[in-house]
Short mmCIF file of C-alpha atoms and ligand atoms in Angstrom, two decimals:
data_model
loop_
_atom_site.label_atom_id
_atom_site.label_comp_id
_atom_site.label_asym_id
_atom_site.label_seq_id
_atom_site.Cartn_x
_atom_site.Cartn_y
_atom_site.Cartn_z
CA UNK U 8 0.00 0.00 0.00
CA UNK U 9 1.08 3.33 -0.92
CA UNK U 10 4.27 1.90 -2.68
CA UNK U 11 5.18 2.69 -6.17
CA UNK U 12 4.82 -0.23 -8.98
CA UNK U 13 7.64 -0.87 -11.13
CA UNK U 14 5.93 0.71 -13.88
CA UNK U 15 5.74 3.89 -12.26
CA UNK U 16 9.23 4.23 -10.87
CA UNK U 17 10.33 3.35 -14.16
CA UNK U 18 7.80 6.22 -15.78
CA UNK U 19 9.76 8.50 -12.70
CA UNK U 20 13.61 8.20 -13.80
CA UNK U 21 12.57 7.89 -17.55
CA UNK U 22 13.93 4.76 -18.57
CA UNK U 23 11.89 1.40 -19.61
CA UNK U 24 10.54 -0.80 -17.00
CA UNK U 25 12.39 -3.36 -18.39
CA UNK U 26 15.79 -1.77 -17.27
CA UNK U 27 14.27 -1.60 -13.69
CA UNK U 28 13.41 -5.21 -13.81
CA UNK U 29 16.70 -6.08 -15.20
CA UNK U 30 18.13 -4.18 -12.34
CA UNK U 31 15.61 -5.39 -9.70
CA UNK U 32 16.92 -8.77 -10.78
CA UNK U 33 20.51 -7.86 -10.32
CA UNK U 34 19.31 -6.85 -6.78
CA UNK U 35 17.75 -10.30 -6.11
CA UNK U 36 14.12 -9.06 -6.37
CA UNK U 37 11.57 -10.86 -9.10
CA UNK U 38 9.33 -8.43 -10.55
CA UNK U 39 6.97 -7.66 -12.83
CA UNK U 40 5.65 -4.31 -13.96
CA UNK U 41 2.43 -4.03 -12.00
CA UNK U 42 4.00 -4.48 -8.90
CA UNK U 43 4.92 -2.90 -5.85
CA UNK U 44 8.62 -2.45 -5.48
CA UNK U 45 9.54 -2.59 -1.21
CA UNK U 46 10.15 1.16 -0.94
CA UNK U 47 13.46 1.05 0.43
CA UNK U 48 14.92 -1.15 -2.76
CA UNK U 49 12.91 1.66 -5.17
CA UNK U 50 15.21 3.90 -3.29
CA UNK U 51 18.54 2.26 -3.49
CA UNK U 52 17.92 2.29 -7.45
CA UNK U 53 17.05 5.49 -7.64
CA UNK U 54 19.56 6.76 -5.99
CA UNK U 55 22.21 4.52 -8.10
CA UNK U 56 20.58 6.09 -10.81
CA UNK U 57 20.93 9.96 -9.31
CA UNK U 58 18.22 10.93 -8.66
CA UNK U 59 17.25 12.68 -5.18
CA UNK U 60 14.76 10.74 -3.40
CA UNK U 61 12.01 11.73 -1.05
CA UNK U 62 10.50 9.32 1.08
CA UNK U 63 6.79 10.70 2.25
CA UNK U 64 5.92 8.08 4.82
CA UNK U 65 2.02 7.79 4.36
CA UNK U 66 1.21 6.53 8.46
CA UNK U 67 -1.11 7.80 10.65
CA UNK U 68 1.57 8.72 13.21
CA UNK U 69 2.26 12.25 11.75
CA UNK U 70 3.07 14.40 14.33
CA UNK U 71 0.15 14.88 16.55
CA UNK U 72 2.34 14.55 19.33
CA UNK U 73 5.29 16.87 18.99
CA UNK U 74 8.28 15.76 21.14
CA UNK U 75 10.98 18.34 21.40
CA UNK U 76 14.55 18.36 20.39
CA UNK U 77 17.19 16.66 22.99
CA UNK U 78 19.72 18.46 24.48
CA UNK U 79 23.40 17.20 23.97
CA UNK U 80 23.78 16.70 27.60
CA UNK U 81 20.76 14.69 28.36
CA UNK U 82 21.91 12.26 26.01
CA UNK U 83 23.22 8.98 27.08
CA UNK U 84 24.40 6.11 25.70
CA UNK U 85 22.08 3.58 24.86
CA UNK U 86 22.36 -0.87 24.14
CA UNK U 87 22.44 -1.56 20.11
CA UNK U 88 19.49 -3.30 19.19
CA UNK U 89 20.27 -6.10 16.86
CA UNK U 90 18.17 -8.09 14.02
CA UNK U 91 19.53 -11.22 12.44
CA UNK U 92 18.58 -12.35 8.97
CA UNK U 93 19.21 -14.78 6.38
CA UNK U 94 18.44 -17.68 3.90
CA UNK U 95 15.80 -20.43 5.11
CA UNK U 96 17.44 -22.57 7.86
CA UNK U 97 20.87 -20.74 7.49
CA UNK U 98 20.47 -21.27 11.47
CA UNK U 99 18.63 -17.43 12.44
CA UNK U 100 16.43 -19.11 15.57
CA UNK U 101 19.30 -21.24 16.62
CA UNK U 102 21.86 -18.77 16.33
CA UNK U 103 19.79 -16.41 18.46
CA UNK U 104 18.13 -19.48 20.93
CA UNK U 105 22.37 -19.99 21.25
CA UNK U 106 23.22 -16.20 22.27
CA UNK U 107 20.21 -16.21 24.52
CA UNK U 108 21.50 -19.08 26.55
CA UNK U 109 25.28 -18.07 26.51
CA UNK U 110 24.21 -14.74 27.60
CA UNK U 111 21.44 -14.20 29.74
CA UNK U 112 22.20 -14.82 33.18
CA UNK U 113 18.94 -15.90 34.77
CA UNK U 114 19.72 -15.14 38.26
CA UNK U 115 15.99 -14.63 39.06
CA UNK U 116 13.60 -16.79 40.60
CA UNK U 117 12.93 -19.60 38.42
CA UNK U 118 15.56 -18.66 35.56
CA UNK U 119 12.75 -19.02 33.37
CA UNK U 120 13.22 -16.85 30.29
CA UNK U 121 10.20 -15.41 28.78
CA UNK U 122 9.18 -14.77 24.59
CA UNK U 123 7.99 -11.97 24.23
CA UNK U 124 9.82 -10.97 20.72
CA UNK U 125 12.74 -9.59 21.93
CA UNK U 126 15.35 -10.35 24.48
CA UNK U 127 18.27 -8.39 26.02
CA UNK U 128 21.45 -10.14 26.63
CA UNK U 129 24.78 -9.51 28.16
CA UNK U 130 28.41 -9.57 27.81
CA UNK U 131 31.14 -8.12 29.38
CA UNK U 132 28.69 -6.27 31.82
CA UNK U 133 27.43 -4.58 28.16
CA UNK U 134 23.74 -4.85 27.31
CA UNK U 135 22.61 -5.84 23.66
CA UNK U 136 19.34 -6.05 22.47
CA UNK U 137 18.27 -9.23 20.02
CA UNK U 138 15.32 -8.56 18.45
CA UNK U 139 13.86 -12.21 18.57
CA UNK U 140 11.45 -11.97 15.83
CA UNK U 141 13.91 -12.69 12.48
CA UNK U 142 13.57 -12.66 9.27
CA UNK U 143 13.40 -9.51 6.74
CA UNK U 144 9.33 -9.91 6.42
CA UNK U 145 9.98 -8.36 10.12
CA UNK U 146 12.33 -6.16 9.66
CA UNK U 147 10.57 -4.78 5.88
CA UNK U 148 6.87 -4.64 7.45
CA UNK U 149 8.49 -2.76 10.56
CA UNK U 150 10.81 -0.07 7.86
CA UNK U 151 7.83 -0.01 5.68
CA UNK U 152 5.65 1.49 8.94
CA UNK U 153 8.48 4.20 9.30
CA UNK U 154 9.58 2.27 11.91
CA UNK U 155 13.46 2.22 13.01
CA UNK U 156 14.36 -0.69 15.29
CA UNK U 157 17.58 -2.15 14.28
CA UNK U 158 21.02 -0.43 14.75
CA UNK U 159 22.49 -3.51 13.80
CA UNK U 160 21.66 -6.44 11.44
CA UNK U 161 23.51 -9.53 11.50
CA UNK U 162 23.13 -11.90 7.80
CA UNK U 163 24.01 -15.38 8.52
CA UNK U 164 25.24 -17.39 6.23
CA UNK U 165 25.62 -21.30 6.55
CA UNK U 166 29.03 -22.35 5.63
CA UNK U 167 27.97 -25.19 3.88
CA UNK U 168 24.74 -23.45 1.58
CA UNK U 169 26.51 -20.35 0.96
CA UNK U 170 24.96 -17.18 -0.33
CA UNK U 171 21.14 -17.89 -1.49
CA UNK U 172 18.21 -15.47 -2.79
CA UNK U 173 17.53 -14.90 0.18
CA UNK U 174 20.96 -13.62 1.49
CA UNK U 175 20.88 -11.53 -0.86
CA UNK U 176 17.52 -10.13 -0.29
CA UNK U 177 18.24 -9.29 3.31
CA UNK U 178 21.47 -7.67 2.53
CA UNK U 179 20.03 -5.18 0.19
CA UNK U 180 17.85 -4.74 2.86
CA UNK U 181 20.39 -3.67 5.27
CA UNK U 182 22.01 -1.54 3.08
CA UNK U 183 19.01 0.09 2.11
CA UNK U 184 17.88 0.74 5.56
CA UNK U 185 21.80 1.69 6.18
CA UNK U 186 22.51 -0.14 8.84
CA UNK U 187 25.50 -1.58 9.57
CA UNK U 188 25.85 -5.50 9.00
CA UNK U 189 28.13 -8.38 10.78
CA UNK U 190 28.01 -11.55 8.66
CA UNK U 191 27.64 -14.51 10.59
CA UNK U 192 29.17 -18.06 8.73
CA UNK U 193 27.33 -20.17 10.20
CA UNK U 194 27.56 -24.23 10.67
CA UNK U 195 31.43 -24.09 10.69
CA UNK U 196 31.21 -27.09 12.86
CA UNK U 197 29.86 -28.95 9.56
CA UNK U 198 32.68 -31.36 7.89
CA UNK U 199 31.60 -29.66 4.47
CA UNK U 200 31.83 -26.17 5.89
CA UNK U 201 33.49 -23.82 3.41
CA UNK U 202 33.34 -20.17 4.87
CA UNK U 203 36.17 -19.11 2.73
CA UNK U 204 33.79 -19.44 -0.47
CA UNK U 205 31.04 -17.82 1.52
CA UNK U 206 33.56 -14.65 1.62
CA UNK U 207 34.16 -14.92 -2.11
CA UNK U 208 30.36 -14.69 -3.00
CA UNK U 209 30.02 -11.89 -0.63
CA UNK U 210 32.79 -10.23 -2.32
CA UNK U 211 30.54 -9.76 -5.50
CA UNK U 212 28.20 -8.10 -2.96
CA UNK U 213 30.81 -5.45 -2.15
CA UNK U 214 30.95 -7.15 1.60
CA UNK U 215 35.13 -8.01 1.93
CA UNK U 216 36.35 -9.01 5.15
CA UNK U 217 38.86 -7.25 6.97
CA UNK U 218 41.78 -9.58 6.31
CA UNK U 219 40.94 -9.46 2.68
CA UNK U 220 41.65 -5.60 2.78
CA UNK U 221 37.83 -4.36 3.11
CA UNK U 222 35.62 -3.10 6.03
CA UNK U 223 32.56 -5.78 6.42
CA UNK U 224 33.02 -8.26 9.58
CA UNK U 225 32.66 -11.75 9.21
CA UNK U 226 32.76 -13.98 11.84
CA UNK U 227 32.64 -18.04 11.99
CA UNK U 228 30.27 -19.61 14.11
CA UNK U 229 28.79 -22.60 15.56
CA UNK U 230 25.41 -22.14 16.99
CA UNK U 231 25.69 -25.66 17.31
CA UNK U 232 28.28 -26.35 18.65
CA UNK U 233 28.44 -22.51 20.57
CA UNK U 234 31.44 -22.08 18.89
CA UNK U 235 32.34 -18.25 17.91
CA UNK U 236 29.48 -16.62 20.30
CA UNK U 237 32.38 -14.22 22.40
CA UNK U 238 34.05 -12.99 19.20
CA UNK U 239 30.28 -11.93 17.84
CA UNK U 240 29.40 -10.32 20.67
CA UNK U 241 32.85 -8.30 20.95
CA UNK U 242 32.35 -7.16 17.23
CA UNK U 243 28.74 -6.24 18.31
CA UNK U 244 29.94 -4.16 20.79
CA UNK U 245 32.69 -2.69 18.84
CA UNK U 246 30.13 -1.85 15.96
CA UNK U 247 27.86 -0.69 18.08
CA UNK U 248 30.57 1.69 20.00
CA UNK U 249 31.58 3.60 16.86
CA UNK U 250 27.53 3.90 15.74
CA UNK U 251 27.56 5.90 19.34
CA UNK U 252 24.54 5.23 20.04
CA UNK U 253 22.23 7.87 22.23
CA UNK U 254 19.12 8.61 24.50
CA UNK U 255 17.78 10.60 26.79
CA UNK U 256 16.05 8.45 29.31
CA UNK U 257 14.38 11.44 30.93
CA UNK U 258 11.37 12.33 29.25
CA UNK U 259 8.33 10.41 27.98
CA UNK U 260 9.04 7.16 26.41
CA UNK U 261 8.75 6.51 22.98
CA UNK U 262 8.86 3.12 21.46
CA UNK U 263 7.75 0.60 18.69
CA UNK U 264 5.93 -2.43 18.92
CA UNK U 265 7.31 -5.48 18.15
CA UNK U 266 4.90 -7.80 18.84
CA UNK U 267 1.92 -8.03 19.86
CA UNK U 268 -1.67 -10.31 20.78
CA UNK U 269 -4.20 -10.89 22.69
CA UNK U 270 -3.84 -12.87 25.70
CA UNK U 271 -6.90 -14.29 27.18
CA UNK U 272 -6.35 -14.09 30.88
CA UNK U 273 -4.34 -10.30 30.53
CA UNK U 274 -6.17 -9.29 27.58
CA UNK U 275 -4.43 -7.04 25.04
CA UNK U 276 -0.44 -7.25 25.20
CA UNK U 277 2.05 -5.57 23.12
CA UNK U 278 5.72 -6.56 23.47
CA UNK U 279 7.70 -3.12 23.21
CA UNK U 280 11.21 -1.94 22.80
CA UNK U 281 11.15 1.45 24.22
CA UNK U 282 13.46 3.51 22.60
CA UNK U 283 13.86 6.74 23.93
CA UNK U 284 12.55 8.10 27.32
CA UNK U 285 11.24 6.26 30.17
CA UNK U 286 7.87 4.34 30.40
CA UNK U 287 6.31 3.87 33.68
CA UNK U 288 3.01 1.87 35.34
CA UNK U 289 0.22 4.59 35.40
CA UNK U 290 1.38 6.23 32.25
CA UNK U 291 -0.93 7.19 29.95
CA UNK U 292 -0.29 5.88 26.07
CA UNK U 293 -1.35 6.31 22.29
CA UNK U 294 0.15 3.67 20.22
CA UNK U 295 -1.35 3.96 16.71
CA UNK U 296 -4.68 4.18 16.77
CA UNK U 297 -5.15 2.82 20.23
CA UNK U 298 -4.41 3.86 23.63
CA UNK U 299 -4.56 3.03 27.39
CA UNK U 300 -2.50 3.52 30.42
CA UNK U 301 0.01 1.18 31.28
CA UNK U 302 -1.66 -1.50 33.98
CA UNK U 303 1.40 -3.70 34.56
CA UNK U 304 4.99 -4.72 32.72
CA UNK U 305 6.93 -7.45 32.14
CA UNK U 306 10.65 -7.88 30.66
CA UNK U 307 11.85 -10.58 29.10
CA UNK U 308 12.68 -12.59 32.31
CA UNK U 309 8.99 -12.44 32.79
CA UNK U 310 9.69 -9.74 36.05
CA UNK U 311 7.55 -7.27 37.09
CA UNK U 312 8.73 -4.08 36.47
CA UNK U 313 8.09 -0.02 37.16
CA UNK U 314 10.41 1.22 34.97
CA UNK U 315 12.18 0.98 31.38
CA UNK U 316 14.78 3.30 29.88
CA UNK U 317 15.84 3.32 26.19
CA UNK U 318 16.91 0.22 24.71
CA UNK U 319 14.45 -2.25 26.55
CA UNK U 320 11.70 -4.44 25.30
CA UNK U 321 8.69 -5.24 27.78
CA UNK U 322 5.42 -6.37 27.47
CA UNK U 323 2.99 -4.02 28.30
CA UNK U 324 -0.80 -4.54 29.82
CA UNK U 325 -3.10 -1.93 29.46
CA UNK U 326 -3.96 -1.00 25.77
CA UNK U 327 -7.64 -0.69 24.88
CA UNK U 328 -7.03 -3.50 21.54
CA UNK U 329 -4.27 -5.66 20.08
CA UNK U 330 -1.48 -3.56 18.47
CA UNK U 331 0.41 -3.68 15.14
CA UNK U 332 3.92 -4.66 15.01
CA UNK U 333 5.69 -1.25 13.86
CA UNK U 334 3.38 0.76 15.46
CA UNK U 335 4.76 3.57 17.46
CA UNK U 336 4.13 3.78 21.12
CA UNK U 337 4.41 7.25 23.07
CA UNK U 338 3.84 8.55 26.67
CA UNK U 339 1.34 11.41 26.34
CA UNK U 340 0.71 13.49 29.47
CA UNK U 341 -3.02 12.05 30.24
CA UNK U 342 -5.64 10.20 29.63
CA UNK U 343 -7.83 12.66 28.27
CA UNK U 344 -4.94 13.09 25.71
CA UNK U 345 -4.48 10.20 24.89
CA UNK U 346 -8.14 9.67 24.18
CA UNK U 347 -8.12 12.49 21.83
CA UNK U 348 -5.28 11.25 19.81
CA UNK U 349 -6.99 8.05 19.39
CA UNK U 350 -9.74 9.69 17.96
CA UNK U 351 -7.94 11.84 16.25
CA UNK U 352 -6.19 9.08 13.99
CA UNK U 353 -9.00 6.70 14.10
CA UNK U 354 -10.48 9.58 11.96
CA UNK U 355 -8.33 9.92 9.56
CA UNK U 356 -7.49 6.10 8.86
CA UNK U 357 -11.08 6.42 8.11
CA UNK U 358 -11.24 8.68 5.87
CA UNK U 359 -8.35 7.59 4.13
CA UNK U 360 -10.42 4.24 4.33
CA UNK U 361 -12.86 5.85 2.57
CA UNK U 362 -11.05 8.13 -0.14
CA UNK U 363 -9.60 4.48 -1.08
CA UNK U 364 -13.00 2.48 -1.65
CA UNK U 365 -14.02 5.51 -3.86
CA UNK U 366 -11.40 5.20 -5.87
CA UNK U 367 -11.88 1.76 -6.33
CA UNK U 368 -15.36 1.78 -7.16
CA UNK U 369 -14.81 4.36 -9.93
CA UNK U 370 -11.59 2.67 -11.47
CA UNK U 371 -14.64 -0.53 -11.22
CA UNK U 372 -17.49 1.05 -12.91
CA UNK U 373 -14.93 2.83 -15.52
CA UNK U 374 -13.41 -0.65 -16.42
CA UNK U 375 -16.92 -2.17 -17.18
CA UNK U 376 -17.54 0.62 -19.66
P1 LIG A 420 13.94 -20.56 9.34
O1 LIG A 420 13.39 -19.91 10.56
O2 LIG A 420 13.12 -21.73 8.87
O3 LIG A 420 14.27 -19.62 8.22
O4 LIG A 420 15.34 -21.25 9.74
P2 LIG A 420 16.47 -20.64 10.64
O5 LIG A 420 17.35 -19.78 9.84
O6 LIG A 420 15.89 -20.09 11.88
O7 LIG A 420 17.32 -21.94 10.96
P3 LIG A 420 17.27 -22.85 12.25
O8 LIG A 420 17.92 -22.18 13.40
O9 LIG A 420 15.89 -23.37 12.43
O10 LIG A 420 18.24 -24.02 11.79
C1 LIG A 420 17.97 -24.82 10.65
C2 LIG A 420 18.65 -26.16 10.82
O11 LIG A 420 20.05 -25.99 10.85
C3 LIG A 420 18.27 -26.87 12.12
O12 LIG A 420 18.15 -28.25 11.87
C4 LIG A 420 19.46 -26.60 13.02
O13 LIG A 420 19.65 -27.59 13.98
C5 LIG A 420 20.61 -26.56 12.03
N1 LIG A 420 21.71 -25.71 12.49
C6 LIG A 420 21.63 -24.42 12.91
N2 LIG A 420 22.84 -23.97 13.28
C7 LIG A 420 23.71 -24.98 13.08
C8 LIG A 420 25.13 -25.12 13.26
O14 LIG A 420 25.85 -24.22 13.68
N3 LIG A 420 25.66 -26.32 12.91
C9 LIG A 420 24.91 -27.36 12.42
N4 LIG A 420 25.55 -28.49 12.12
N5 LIG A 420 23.59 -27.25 12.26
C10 LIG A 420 22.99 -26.09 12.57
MG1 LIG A 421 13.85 -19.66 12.41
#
């Protein structure tokens, strides 16, 4: 919805649709001419093609709730929140299912760890963020809603498979989105295990490892076997460091849903990673086109909680209906606000609703003519 076909970025930079297909191809993407290209691949070829490109995000979040400019000195650094992609049993959920029990110390009662789409995990007394939902359908569906999670994605590879479609996909993703990338080689522990080809097809993907005389990380792992874990989580760190990362955890949260569903016994629950400001119980929230005030939380440990600061996912208990993933999430000053909002945007989305099913109905009634 709202993206532009083929046809008509082709129509845009003036050249046949056939050239954008050609190059659509050459970026992994299958296309024909009546379809939607993902907007931040229409992008990247524009661009390559110089042109200036505008992105007009068409979501209901615009601005109703200004937030105001941080000051340099309330800023503080902040854990790097982390996706990982790749190819069809490249080893994403084990990879992560691998970090998650080299890394989180569960010291609490039970030990139990909790899924609630994202977990945060620990290493050298350093938080990092893994956002547990992988896959680029996540990470697309959350950039196409103008939503910015991820300050680091991690491709992995299997040593044996090597690069497939839909490596390739998810690292014109990542570049796209610009976000930095670690490659993973995964299944090293695999007698047939041949990371050093994995590095060569990368190479036609302008991703050369350091000891090869370029700038992209690679690292071999096991998630098997656990082998490689430490030396991913130091280049996280390091990647992260010289991204130098930033919030101000003292104003009104702001975050984006991740997950969310509706729980029979707690009702509506949305998993969130706040990402700026604090959230606390009693707050009052808009989050799309719904709203509440925040009953109870939960990290990922499945504690109770008051509080989160930037960089921390919790499931929240109090929204009025089940949430999107991508939607954004802000602390509004009361309920009365919040209300309004709602209203506000429920509105609009109608209206847009409707402007739509016009259209359609005339482009029907002209194509029977
Ligand atoms: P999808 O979610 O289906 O895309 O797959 P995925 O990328 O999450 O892969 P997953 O973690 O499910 O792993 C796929 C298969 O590879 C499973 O059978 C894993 O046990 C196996 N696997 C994952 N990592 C390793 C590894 O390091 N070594 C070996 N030998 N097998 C692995
Ligand atoms: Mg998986």
């Amino acid at each position: 919805e709202g993206r532009i076909t083929v046809g008509e970025l082709a129509d845009k930079m003036g050249v046949s649709a056939s050239d954008v297909i050609s190059k659509l191809i050459g970026l992994g993407v299958m296309a024909t001419i009546n379809q939607a290209v993902d907007t931040d691949i229409a992008k990247m070829l524009a661009e390559e093609q110089g042109f200036e490109v505008e992105v007009k995000v068409d979501t209901l979040e615009e601005k109703l709730v200004e937030t105001e400019e941080d000051k340099e000195e309330d800023l503080r650094p902040r854990p790097p929140v982390v996706t990982i992609l790749g190819h069809v049993d490249h080893g994403k959920t084990s990879l992560l299912d691998a970090i998650r029990e080299a890394n989180v110390t569960s010291q609490e009662a039970g030990g139990i760890t909790q899924h609630i789409g994202a977990y945060q995990a620990e290493y050298n007394d350093k938080k990092i963020v893994f956002l547990d939902t992988p896959g680029h359908e996540a990470f697309t569906a959350m950039r196409a809603r103008g939503a910015q999670v991820t300050d680091i994605a991690i491709v992995v590879v299997a040593a044996d498979d090597g690069v497939m479609p839909q490596t390739v996909e998810a690292i014109n993703h990542v570049k796209a989105a610009d976000v930095p990338i670690i490659i993973a080689v995964n299944k090293i522990d695999k007698p047939n295990a041949n990371p050093d080809r994995v590095k060569q097809q990368l190479a036609e993907y302008e991703l050369i490892p350091e000891d090869w005389g370029g700038d992209t990380v690679f690292v071999d792992v096991s998630a098997l076997k656990h082998t490689g874990l430490d030396t991913l989580m130091e280049m996280i760190l390091l990647v992260s460091e010289m991204a130098e990362l930033k919030a101000n955890p003292d104003k009104p949260a702001l975050g984006t849903v991740v997950e969310a569903k509706l729980d029979k016994g707690r009702g509506p629950v949305a998993t969130v990673l706040i990402q700026d400001g604090t959230i606390e119980v009693g707050d009052s929230i808009i989050c799309g086109t719904i709203y509440g005030k925040v009953r109870a939380m939960v990290d990922d440990r499945g504690n109770r909680i008051e509080k989160a600061g930037p960089a921390t996912p919790v499931e929240i208990l109090g929204l009025n209906d089940v949430a999107e993933a991508g939607d954004m999430l802000q602390v509004v000053t009361d309920d009365k606000m919040a209300r309004q909002i709602s209203e506000k945007r429920s509105d609009k989305r109608r209206e847009v609703e409707l402007k739509k099913s016009a259209k359609v109905s005339l482009d029907d009634l002209f194509s029977q003519i």
